[in-house]
Amino acid sequence: MKITGTQAIMKCLKEQNVNVIFGFPGGAVIDLYDEIMRTEWLTHVLVRHEQAAVHAADAYARVRGEVGVALVTSGPGATNTVTGIASAYLDSIPMVVFTGQVPTALIGNDAFQEVDIVGITRPCTKHNYLVKDPKDLVPTIREAFHIARTGRPGPVLIDLPKDVMAAMITFPEEKPIRMRTYRPTYEPHPGQIEKACQAMLHAKRPVLYIGGGVIASNASDEVTELGRKLSIPVTMTLMGLGGFPGTDPLSLGMLGMHGTYYANMAVAECDLLIAVGARFDDRVTGRIDAFAPEAEIIHIDIDPASISKNVEVDIPIVADCRQAVAAMNSWFNRAKDFDRDKVAQRHEPWLEKIRGWKDKHPLGYLEETDVIKPQFVVEKLHELTHGDAIITTEVGQNQMWAAQFYQFNKPRHFMTSGGLGVMGYGFPAAIGAQMAAPDKVVIDIAGDGSIQMNIQEMATARQYHCPVKIAILNNNYLGMVRQWQELFYDKRYSNTTLDVAPDFVALARAYGAVGLRATKPSEVEPVIKEALATDNLVIMDFVISREEGVYPMVPAGKATTEMLLV
Amino acid sequence: MKHTISVLLQNKPGVLSRVTGLFSGRGFNIESLAVNQTLDPEVSCLTLVTTGPDSIIEQITKQLHKLIDVIKVTDMREVECVEREMALIRVKAEAATRAEVLRIVDIFRGKVVDVSPKSYAIELTGDDKKIQALIDILKPIGIQEIVRTGTIAMARAKKTP
């Protein structure tokens, strides 16, 4: 029996266990939207801008650990997804984006709403396809999901010409996917595990440095076991937050440009750095030759190209992070000469030194009684949600304060545009996260600048009853750039003052949401409590101390030990 | 250091642009490029010559491997191989120099593939040094036009049975 291409696409989604997609219709995908209306098991979330569909799918994927799906039309619908796709690519988020395309006969003709989206997204997708032959439709979709979720995950785009979706096809049976050219390595090499474990056994000043790969491969339990078993302090990248309990005494918090003093000092003085699913990003390393200069480096990553890309690695392990760390744990469980207490004892001087750094420069801020400190807001959010909320962020100061002061204890609870740094990510991501976890408290920690980049999604959140809480840390500035201007440009605040701003409380009301404002520290807690008790979309407008900075800070191009402190 | 890298890839639309896009996007350079079908019509062989320190070459091969359509990447520096390129050179050949040009072409085992009253077009294959040598010799006589292919390379077979 033959079915239409659009019916086949729906069957493929069902096959892949997709039941929520984010999208926006248009001419090229009108047939597919007609089919969606007939497909009862599928929830389509109608966003108000295509970029938001991709960010929402991104966060949906992160919360669920599944492939996120976005659907848009050709031309501008497709180009509007580019920022979202690039963000997902840099953060290695599994995602499939369907774009409509003009009929095959018109491709290359500069037809209405035609754009070469496959060409445009080639450098920012893991892979992409233009389906020209209807018989390739189903195998392509299956392959796309396979590529998106396996290996180092990433976004895959499928461009669907209108006539291909309208064609009648036979739905092929599902077969295991075997690709000649793509076979990621999951299992670690036992010899490399042995070498790495020997190095760990003999290290005096080890540090675990974990990144988004730990979250992506669900390796948090294994990493936590390893860290505790060997008394190794653990630092996390922005993408790795939640990969190890933030409140654990072994946690050093985040490292890098706005990392903690003690994390950066520990990395600078360690003799063994165990990198797990992290990629030595410039925001982490600072001046590269001063990064972990005395350390032997072990690097576990599923992507061979990440290894020795920025920093020469001594013991590379190409593997799935979870499998590799699990193999290490069982190596230590078997090892005769491994004595947990002895190792703990040997590491004690090192841990003592780190505690010294922690006491000297803890993560903190100068408290004030008359103005609201943004860090205080984040701490209060943590306290009142018992550290259990899903936090999304925009980009800039809000993002760093969230990362520093909301101590994440669990994976898949923190969503931020880490690699690309997209202002406007947090709010649509919060909608995606809420769709993925309807019972969780989802908070977008935002700035007054970045919230305006996708503020139109207020309508989406309302339409789908997403009771997202937006916490705007409102300083009337584009705060992070202002901070740089303050420090390095002689306080010349070029175009970072937001002279005209909406009344966010009134704006919330305009969308049928709840708007709350706090202007004094004493109002912070009641506002948060009221927001948490409200079963509706809420904007909390926190008027914060205007020129508060994010500290510690490693100036660009400096060594991570050259921190500016509070 | 110069490296010749041989890449087997799926013969699909857009594959070449994935490779060249990777090079431009990551700031790697391509000195020459040659691509054509292999015996298997679904597979193309792309040969490119690039330069860079070992760390960059390592990144190039890893990043090429990462492309979904790439089947195999070989750095020909790591194997014994034969490398060839071809050049078509139009050189001035007037009464006084016609015979000399032919002698030179003969020494290089080149071929004359087009003749006009005032010029010869010469076909030459060889590695880039040989082609450069002929160019250097012919230059004083007067080269009017040169077209060169990219390098292609093939690993030598094992000499012991």
XYZ file of C-alpha atoms in Angstrom:
727
model
C 0.000 0.000 0.000
C 1.312 3.394 -0.911
C 1.161 6.385 1.384
C 2.053 10.039 0.933
C 5.450 11.412 1.877
C 3.872 13.420 4.666
C 2.248 10.289 6.097
C 5.610 8.560 5.880
C 7.226 11.403 7.833
C 4.644 11.000 10.583
C 5.269 7.246 10.671
C 8.992 7.926 10.957
C 8.441 10.263 13.907
C 6.322 7.605 15.590
C 9.038 5.049 14.930
C 11.574 7.343 16.587
C 9.328 7.855 19.638
C 8.924 11.542 18.905
C 5.727 12.942 20.345
C 6.516 16.638 20.739
C 7.861 18.829 17.947
C 8.372 22.573 17.749
C 7.656 24.468 14.579
C 6.086 27.125 12.450
C 4.125 26.512 9.226
C 4.495 27.961 5.752
C 3.771 27.283 2.087
C 6.374 24.610 1.506
C 5.275 22.528 4.491
C 1.530 23.122 4.310
C 0.855 19.497 3.318
C 2.868 18.268 6.271
C 0.915 20.561 8.594
C -2.291 19.172 7.168
C -1.074 15.717 8.112
C -0.075 16.932 11.583
C -3.666 17.982 12.173
C -4.709 14.365 11.582
C -1.968 12.977 13.848
C -3.399 12.829 17.328
C -0.427 11.341 19.150
C 1.815 14.249 18.118
C 1.927 17.566 19.971
C 3.086 20.388 17.750
C 4.189 23.472 19.655
C 3.579 26.538 17.538
C 6.336 29.015 18.308
C 6.292 32.665 17.269
C 9.710 32.700 15.600
C 11.548 29.739 14.076
C 14.722 30.354 16.075
C 12.709 29.630 19.208
C 11.550 26.288 17.786
C 15.135 25.125 17.530
C 16.156 26.344 21.000
C 13.050 24.697 22.463
C 13.871 21.428 20.695
C 17.444 21.776 21.992
C 16.336 22.027 25.628
C 13.719 19.312 25.139
C 16.518 17.040 23.961
C 18.719 17.942 26.932
C 16.041 17.320 29.539
C 14.886 14.026 28.021
C 18.186 12.756 26.646
C 16.411 12.194 23.343
C 16.500 13.738 19.893
C 14.720 17.115 19.711
C 12.720 17.902 16.594
C 11.924 21.195 14.878
C 9.920 21.797 11.731
C 9.898 24.952 9.637
C 9.094 26.107 6.161
C 11.484 26.983 3.341
C 13.373 30.252 2.833
C 13.088 32.562 5.828
C 11.695 29.768 7.971
C 14.846 27.829 7.271
C 17.293 30.725 7.679
C 15.716 31.646 11.007
C 16.776 28.262 12.364
C 20.473 28.804 11.687
C 21.356 30.368 15.060
C 19.571 27.600 16.912
C 21.239 24.914 14.840
C 24.697 26.454 15.287
C 24.119 26.608 19.030
C 23.067 22.951 19.168
C 26.073 22.033 17.046
C 28.575 23.700 19.354
C 26.875 22.172 22.396
C 26.588 18.702 20.773
C 22.831 18.442 21.209
C 20.985 15.675 19.325
C 18.390 17.232 17.074
C 16.679 16.792 13.731
C 15.463 19.897 11.930
C 13.033 19.492 9.056
C 12.911 22.364 6.594
C 10.482 22.700 3.738
C 11.894 23.346 0.292
C 10.448 24.504 -3.037
C 9.499 21.678 -5.440
C 12.534 19.888 -6.912
C 11.797 21.289 -10.371
C 12.214 24.823 -9.034
C 15.392 24.258 -6.983
C 18.121 26.565 -8.222
C 15.653 28.913 -9.855
C 15.585 31.570 -7.137
C 11.982 30.568 -6.566
C 9.803 32.275 -3.966
C 11.041 31.407 -0.462
C 13.860 29.330 -1.869
C 17.181 29.191 -0.091
C 20.029 26.677 -0.209
C 19.668 25.758 3.463
C 21.772 22.633 3.041
C 24.598 24.838 1.791
C 24.037 27.404 4.519
C 23.997 24.892 7.373
C 26.763 22.609 6.128
C 29.341 24.008 8.557
C 26.991 24.056 11.549
C 25.274 20.685 11.340
C 26.674 17.265 12.098
C 25.249 16.267 8.738
C 22.487 17.437 6.431
C 20.397 16.186 3.546
C 18.360 17.397 0.639
C 15.896 14.645 -0.245
C 15.381 14.704 -3.990
C 13.969 11.244 -4.566
C 10.813 10.208 -2.660
C 12.179 6.702 -2.184
C 15.074 8.144 -0.159
C 12.734 9.956 2.237
C 12.281 7.309 4.907
C 15.856 5.926 4.896
C 17.146 9.498 5.140
C 14.997 10.327 8.157
C 16.080 7.122 9.910
C 19.717 7.795 9.155
C 19.365 11.401 10.354
C 18.029 10.332 13.755
C 20.768 7.729 14.003
C 23.488 10.277 13.266
C 21.965 12.892 15.582
C 21.855 10.628 18.626
C 24.989 8.511 18.241
C 28.680 9.314 18.591
C 29.183 12.932 19.509
C 25.561 14.038 19.193
C 24.595 16.978 17.044
C 21.938 18.595 14.880
C 21.034 17.061 11.529
C 18.969 18.961 8.982
C 16.686 17.421 6.358
C 15.512 19.642 3.522
C 12.210 18.410 2.112
C 11.015 19.634 -1.288
C 7.267 20.053 -1.472
C 6.786 17.492 -4.250
C 8.812 14.861 -2.386
C 6.434 15.174 0.554
C 3.434 14.938 -1.750
C 4.679 11.863 -3.620
C 3.170 8.413 -3.056
C 5.671 5.958 -1.642
C 5.883 2.487 -0.188
C 6.921 2.653 3.440
C 10.035 0.490 3.747
C 10.525 -1.811 6.698
C 12.794 -0.682 9.478
C 16.222 -2.294 9.384
C 19.199 -1.813 11.682
C 21.210 1.097 10.365
C 24.654 0.211 9.141
C 26.674 2.962 7.627
C 29.831 2.314 5.731
C 31.373 5.599 6.707
C 30.129 6.323 10.199
C 30.897 4.059 13.137
C 31.644 5.933 16.334
C 33.857 4.239 18.907
C 32.032 3.590 22.170
C 34.238 1.096 23.916
C 37.452 2.332 25.429
C 40.739 0.620 24.625
C 41.619 -1.512 27.681
C 45.303 -0.635 27.358
C 44.531 3.075 27.545
C 42.249 2.542 30.541
C 45.068 0.664 32.248
C 47.525 3.489 31.526
C 45.088 6.122 32.747
C 44.297 4.232 35.939
C 47.987 3.700 36.684
C 48.517 7.436 36.286
C 45.613 8.114 38.652
C 46.955 5.616 41.131
C 50.223 7.495 41.371
C 49.076 11.096 41.076
C 49.532 13.370 44.062
C 47.522 16.353 42.869
C 44.828 15.104 40.473
C 41.851 17.084 39.174
C 38.836 15.811 37.264
C 37.725 18.293 34.627
C 34.316 17.316 33.280
C 32.263 18.747 30.457
C 29.065 18.347 28.494
C 30.084 14.875 27.343
C 29.408 13.618 30.855
C 25.834 14.887 30.642
C 25.338 13.673 27.070
C 26.526 10.143 27.850
C 24.713 9.951 31.213
C 28.024 9.422 32.978
C 27.300 11.483 36.110
C 26.927 8.484 38.417
C 30.128 6.917 37.136
C 32.080 10.175 37.369
C 30.752 10.796 40.887
C 31.790 7.291 41.884
C 35.269 7.786 40.437
C 35.764 11.168 42.076
C 34.695 9.940 45.494
C 36.476 6.598 45.247
C 39.806 8.295 44.598
C 39.178 11.561 46.492
C 39.760 13.588 43.356
C 38.444 17.160 43.325
C 36.111 17.817 40.396
C 35.698 20.972 38.341
C 33.031 21.442 35.713
C 32.754 23.411 32.537
C 29.624 25.457 31.918
C 28.247 22.520 29.928
C 29.270 20.031 32.580
C 27.425 21.633 35.505
C 25.332 19.003 37.258
C 27.635 16.230 36.045
C 29.002 16.036 39.587
C 27.071 17.230 42.653
C 27.824 20.931 43.098
C 27.381 20.749 46.870
C 29.817 17.831 47.284
C 32.939 18.799 49.272
C 35.031 17.590 46.303
C 33.286 19.997 43.922
C 35.369 22.954 42.797
C 32.505 24.477 40.850
C 33.082 25.872 37.389
C 36.538 26.641 35.987
C 37.683 29.111 33.373
C 37.047 32.760 32.633
C 34.408 33.119 35.349
C 35.336 29.993 37.225
C 36.070 29.850 40.923
C 39.442 30.928 42.263
C 40.061 27.473 43.684
C 39.099 25.612 40.502
C 41.502 27.664 38.426
C 44.274 27.397 41.009
C 43.764 23.649 41.325
C 44.018 23.170 37.570
C 47.113 25.365 37.424
C 48.878 23.306 40.085
C 47.609 19.797 39.444
C 49.966 17.015 38.391
C 47.242 14.996 36.648
C 44.271 16.405 34.760
C 41.544 13.947 33.848
C 39.377 15.561 31.187
C 36.081 13.790 30.615
C 33.877 14.928 27.742
C 35.330 18.421 27.745
C 37.069 20.135 24.863
C 39.611 22.603 26.265
C 37.619 25.580 25.023
C 39.364 28.971 25.126
C 36.948 30.199 27.819
C 38.186 27.321 29.962
C 41.906 27.379 29.268
C 42.675 31.080 29.080
C 46.252 31.484 27.815
C 46.859 28.006 26.563
C 50.506 27.556 27.564
C 49.689 28.439 31.171
C 46.870 25.888 31.383
C 47.685 22.940 33.663
C 51.372 23.399 32.846
C 52.651 20.703 35.196
C 50.010 18.128 34.506
C 49.953 14.881 32.700
C 46.672 14.915 30.789
C 44.163 12.122 30.297
C 41.399 12.970 27.846
C 38.269 10.895 27.337
C 36.170 11.973 24.379
C 34.028 10.196 21.823
C 35.201 12.621 19.149
C 38.812 11.883 18.157
C 39.067 15.376 16.643
C 38.588 16.921 20.105
C 41.647 15.168 21.435
C 44.914 17.102 21.174
C 43.096 19.865 19.270
C 43.998 22.689 21.652
C 46.164 21.000 24.266
C 48.544 18.105 23.706
C 47.182 15.044 25.518
C 49.324 12.320 27.117
C 46.749 9.555 27.451
C 43.950 9.844 24.877
C 40.898 7.631 25.269
C 38.441 7.708 22.383
C 35.235 6.334 23.842
C 31.837 7.026 25.285
C 32.465 8.855 28.570
C 30.175 6.617 30.584
C 31.739 3.417 29.333
C 35.263 4.728 29.817
C 34.699 5.959 33.369
C 32.805 2.778 34.236
C 35.805 0.809 32.979
C 38.064 2.879 35.243
C 35.816 2.257 38.238
C 35.882 -1.464 37.689
C 39.653 -1.355 37.177
C 40.037 0.189 40.630
C 37.554 -2.284 42.093
C 39.739 -5.091 40.821
C 43.163 -3.557 41.482
C 44.983 -5.254 44.327
C 47.255 -2.321 45.097
C 44.388 0.154 45.286
C 43.414 1.121 48.796
C 40.731 3.767 48.983
C 41.811 5.076 52.377
C 45.467 5.199 51.493
C 44.752 7.192 48.364
C 42.515 9.521 50.336
C 45.328 9.987 52.829
C 47.843 10.679 50.100
C 45.547 13.285 48.528
C 44.884 14.960 51.871
C 47.655 17.602 51.573
C 46.309 18.464 48.108
C 42.724 18.712 49.336
C 43.988 20.753 52.279
C 45.669 23.162 49.892
C 42.436 23.486 47.912
C 40.469 24.141 51.088
C 42.980 26.905 51.799
C 42.218 28.487 48.415
C 38.498 28.107 49.101
C 38.816 29.866 52.451
C 40.945 32.633 50.994
C 38.721 33.432 48.023
C 35.346 31.750 48.245
C 32.805 32.413 45.556
C 31.031 35.467 46.837
C 29.859 39.031 46.471
C 29.562 42.161 48.549
C 26.206 42.125 50.227
C 24.188 45.315 50.418
C 20.984 46.083 52.238
C 19.358 48.636 49.962
C 19.938 47.216 46.478
C 19.321 43.735 45.157
C 22.443 41.778 44.284
C 21.918 39.424 41.332
C 23.909 36.683 43.055
C 21.527 36.945 46.002
C 18.581 36.376 43.651
C 20.175 33.237 42.236
C 20.986 31.958 45.731
C 17.396 32.563 46.777
C 16.110 30.766 43.690
C 18.293 27.818 44.646
C 17.094 27.871 48.236
C 13.393 28.190 47.445
C 13.455 25.500 44.731
C 15.629 23.226 46.907
C 18.132 23.145 44.072
C 15.762 20.997 42.090
C 14.532 23.364 39.384
C 15.500 23.169 35.745
C 17.414 26.361 35.068
C 17.860 27.839 31.622
C 19.793 31.014 30.987
C 20.234 33.686 28.444
C 23.806 34.794 27.728
C 25.975 37.258 29.553
C 26.145 38.123 33.237
C 22.853 36.347 33.981
C 24.321 33.145 32.594
C 27.481 33.356 34.671
C 25.688 34.242 37.898
C 23.347 31.303 37.346
C 26.305 29.005 36.709
C 28.209 30.250 39.744
C 25.477 30.498 42.360
C 22.857 27.869 41.551
C 24.661 24.791 42.755
C 23.573 22.058 40.402
C 23.452 18.635 41.959
C 21.897 16.728 39.102
C 22.537 16.411 35.389
C 20.018 17.635 32.792
C 18.919 20.488 35.037
C 20.933 23.290 33.450
C 20.415 24.464 29.890
C 22.508 27.222 28.443
C 23.918 28.114 25.056
C 27.476 27.295 26.052
C 29.467 27.244 22.850
C 27.721 29.757 20.630
C 26.517 32.016 23.441
C 23.099 32.890 22.078
C 21.227 35.730 23.732
C 17.599 34.706 23.441
C 18.271 31.023 24.096
C 16.951 30.784 27.625
C 13.277 31.556 27.283
C 12.433 29.274 24.342
C 14.676 26.665 25.988
C 12.598 26.988 29.142
C 9.464 26.294 27.096
C 11.134 23.227 25.561
C 12.245 22.059 29.012
C 8.770 22.542 30.452
C 7.253 20.531 27.581
C 9.783 17.798 28.343
C 9.188 17.858 32.101
C 5.706 19.235 32.799
C 5.986 18.619 36.544
C 9.277 20.405 37.096
C 9.809 24.004 38.070
C 11.512 25.636 35.101
C 13.208 28.992 35.549
C 14.816 31.130 32.872
C 17.473 33.278 34.504
C 17.609 36.216 32.116
C 18.977 39.667 31.609
C 16.839 42.604 30.559
C 18.753 42.670 27.271
C 18.625 39.045 26.231
C 15.050 38.352 27.305
C 13.989 40.804 24.612
C 15.616 38.701 21.915
C 12.864 36.084 22.046
C 10.235 37.803 24.167
C 7.589 36.970 21.547
C 7.520 33.426 22.924
C 5.405 34.687 25.825
C 2.480 33.782 23.603
C 3.791 30.267 23.003
C 4.308 29.636 26.709
C 0.787 30.824 27.417
C -0.766 28.835 24.577
C 0.769 25.557 25.753
C 0.279 26.270 29.466
C 3.978 26.307 30.260
C 4.199 27.886 33.708
C 7.801 28.977 33.110
C 9.243 31.476 35.587
C 11.383 34.171 34.049
C 13.758 35.852 36.486
C 15.039 39.027 34.856
C 18.176 40.367 36.509
C 17.425 43.866 35.357
C 20.300 46.338 35.351
C 19.251 48.352 32.323
C 22.492 47.416 30.665
C 23.901 44.826 28.328
C 25.785 43.897 31.440
C 28.592 41.649 30.299
C 29.746 43.921 27.516
C 29.379 46.863 29.894
C 31.598 45.030 32.370
C 34.297 44.625 29.707
C 33.928 48.285 28.795
C 34.290 49.204 32.446
C 37.416 47.124 32.877
C 39.176 47.423 29.541
C 37.663 50.406 27.712
C 37.907 53.102 30.354
C 34.185 52.939 31.181
C 33.184 54.033 27.715
C 29.757 52.407 27.624
C 29.262 52.363 23.900
C 25.751 51.151 23.109
C 25.358 49.019 26.190
C 22.837 51.234 27.966
C 19.273 50.188 27.322
C 17.722 53.633 27.549
C 14.292 52.517 26.521
C 13.012 49.345 28.102
C 9.571 47.844 28.394
C 7.737 47.687 31.687
C 8.151 43.933 32.103
C 5.347 43.675 34.632
C 2.914 45.327 32.247
C 4.297 43.254 29.402
C 3.577 40.053 31.318
C 0.023 41.220 31.861
C -0.349 42.026 28.178
C 0.278 38.353 27.431
C -2.040 37.158 30.166
C 0.895 36.178 32.334
C 1.812 37.362 35.814
C 4.276 40.188 36.338
C 6.064 40.752 39.639
C 8.742 43.237 40.563
C 11.289 43.443 43.343
C 13.311 46.568 43.945
C 14.615 45.866 47.463
C 16.404 42.799 48.848
C 13.518 42.168 51.260
C 11.151 41.791 48.292
C 13.153 39.060 46.588
C 11.913 36.141 48.622
C 8.209 37.052 48.558
C 8.364 37.594 44.805
C 10.006 34.211 44.204
C 7.561 32.495 46.538
C 4.607 34.065 44.792
C 6.003 33.112 41.389
C 6.555 29.509 42.465
C 3.015 29.342 43.804
C 1.558 30.636 40.547
C 0.410 28.115 37.963
C 1.038 30.472 35.099
C 3.831 32.054 33.155
C 5.512 34.615 35.433
C 7.992 37.386 34.842
C 9.935 38.362 37.947
C 11.580 41.693 37.326
C 14.469 42.064 39.767
C 15.878 45.561 39.690
C 19.488 44.837 40.579
C 22.553 46.897 41.425
C 23.365 48.355 38.075
C 27.098 48.005 37.790
C 27.543 44.672 39.486
C 30.236 42.596 37.804
C 30.845 38.891 37.386
C 33.870 37.785 39.393
C 36.297 36.085 39.410
C 37.220 37.070 35.896
C 40.169 36.048 33.782
C 40.765 38.782 31.227
C 40.834 37.470 27.650
C 44.261 36.156 26.717
C 45.514 35.926 30.302
C 46.448 32.836 32.267
C 43.616 31.453 34.383
C 45.633 32.197 37.517
C 45.547 35.914 36.673
C 42.032 36.413 37.991
C 40.329 39.648 38.891
C 38.580 38.961 42.185
C 35.653 40.566 43.992
C 55.655 20.430 5.710
C 53.879 19.361 2.543
C 51.431 16.467 2.812
C 49.453 14.688 0.141
C 46.225 13.391 1.598
C 44.068 10.865 -0.151
C 40.382 10.772 0.763
C 37.865 8.172 -0.311
C 34.346 9.540 -0.135
C 30.796 8.778 -1.098
C 30.074 10.009 -4.589
C 27.117 12.219 -3.646
C 26.113 15.780 -4.490
C 27.666 18.353 -2.195
C 30.407 16.115 -0.840
C 33.196 18.141 -2.408
C 31.851 21.290 -0.825
C 31.821 19.580 2.574
C 35.542 18.969 2.161
C 36.466 22.391 0.813
C 34.138 24.073 3.313
C 35.942 22.280 6.117
C 39.261 23.639 4.890
C 38.095 27.222 4.483
C 36.051 27.184 7.681
C 38.907 25.939 9.817
C 41.603 27.956 8.104
C 43.479 24.988 6.608
C 44.995 25.589 3.209
C 44.710 23.549 0.030
C 47.576 23.775 -2.443
C 46.053 21.485 -4.998
C 43.031 19.288 -5.358
C 42.065 16.464 -7.707
C 38.929 14.374 -7.579
C 37.344 11.680 -9.708
C 35.439 8.429 -9.589
C 37.058 5.190 -8.494
C 36.320 1.710 -9.826
C 33.263 1.744 -7.608
C 31.017 4.443 -9.103
C 29.605 5.199 -5.649
C 33.024 6.153 -4.354
C 35.192 9.106 -5.334
C 38.846 9.583 -4.611
C 39.954 13.056 -3.671
C 43.622 13.880 -3.446
C 44.718 17.115 -1.896
C 48.021 18.683 -1.096
C 48.277 20.796 2.002
C 50.999 22.201 4.214
C 51.235 22.671 7.934
C 52.879 21.461 11.107
C 52.104 17.923 12.265
C 49.463 19.106 14.731
C 47.509 20.784 11.938
C 47.829 17.784 9.637
C 46.526 15.613 12.474
C 43.523 17.936 12.869
C 42.948 17.903 9.102
C 42.842 14.123 8.934
C 40.659 13.868 12.052
C 38.239 16.515 10.828
C 38.057 14.839 7.405
C 37.294 11.538 9.122
C 34.498 13.222 11.003
C 32.615 14.079 7.812
C 29.834 11.542 7.507
C 30.470 10.952 3.791
C 34.183 10.246 4.175
C 35.152 6.574 3.961
C 38.916 6.650 4.401
C 41.665 9.212 4.864
C 45.309 8.425 4.148
C 48.235 10.749 4.710
C 50.443 9.619 1.827
C 53.509 10.794 3.714
C 53.064 7.763 5.928
C 53.154 5.289 3.036
C 55.406 4.663 0.042
C 53.579 6.145 -2.901
C 53.736 7.376 -6.465
C 52.637 10.956 -7.014
C 51.824 12.501 -10.369
C 50.412 15.644 -11.789
C 49.993 16.810 -15.334
C 50.693 20.145 -16.983
C 49.827 21.631 -20.344
C 52.329 24.308 -21.266
C 52.132 26.559 -24.301
C 55.580 27.766 -25.126
C 56.794 30.218 -27.753
C 58.409 28.291 -30.611
C 59.713 30.453 -33.398
C 62.291 29.513 -36.019
C 65.270 29.997 -33.748
C 63.911 28.002 -30.804
C 61.629 25.347 -32.344
C 64.250 22.640 -32.395
C 65.532 23.402 -28.936
C 62.034 23.244 -27.431
C 61.524 19.824 -28.981
C 64.858 18.610 -27.582
C 63.939 19.784 -24.103
C 60.508 18.187 -24.308
C 62.168 14.975 -25.371
C 64.579 15.015 -22.440
C 61.626 15.410 -20.046
C 59.663 12.724 -21.897
C 56.913 15.206 -22.609
C 54.659 15.267 -25.654
C 53.738 17.975 -28.093
C 49.940 17.982 -28.248
C 49.260 21.138 -30.265
C 51.320 22.893 -32.876
C 50.996 26.371 -34.355
C 53.452 28.378 -36.450
C 54.627 30.260 -33.396
C 54.061 27.889 -30.461
C 53.933 24.352 -29.169
C 51.582 23.036 -26.487
C 53.389 20.458 -24.387
C 51.903 17.779 -22.197
C 53.989 16.619 -19.252
C 53.282 14.299 -16.360
C 55.437 13.808 -13.316
C 55.765 14.892 -9.753
C 55.663 18.580 -9.024
C 59.472 18.896 -9.019
C 59.775 17.565 -12.533
C 57.051 19.846 -13.811
C 58.595 22.812 -12.040
C 61.961 21.922 -13.605
C 60.522 21.989 -17.121
C 58.773 25.262 -16.420
C 62.049 26.776 -15.214
C 63.871 25.660 -18.345
C 61.185 26.874 -20.730
C 60.663 30.208 -19.044
C 63.527 32.018 -20.778
C 62.212 30.805 -24.136
C 58.783 32.218 -23.387
C 55.869 30.414 -21.729
C 52.531 31.768 -22.911
C 50.127 29.702 -20.837
C 50.165 26.982 -18.212
C 47.392 24.714 -16.975
C 48.196 22.225 -14.220
C 46.152 19.514 -12.546
C 46.236 18.741 -8.871
C 48.438 15.948 -7.623
C 47.125 12.402 -7.603
C 48.806 9.691 -5.580
C 48.755 5.927 -5.224
C 50.385 3.781 -2.563
C 53.010 1.403 -3.896
C 52.223 -2.298 -3.743
C 54.187 -4.504 -1.359
C 57.361 -5.680 -3.073
C 57.482 -9.076 -1.397
C 54.855 -11.569 -2.536
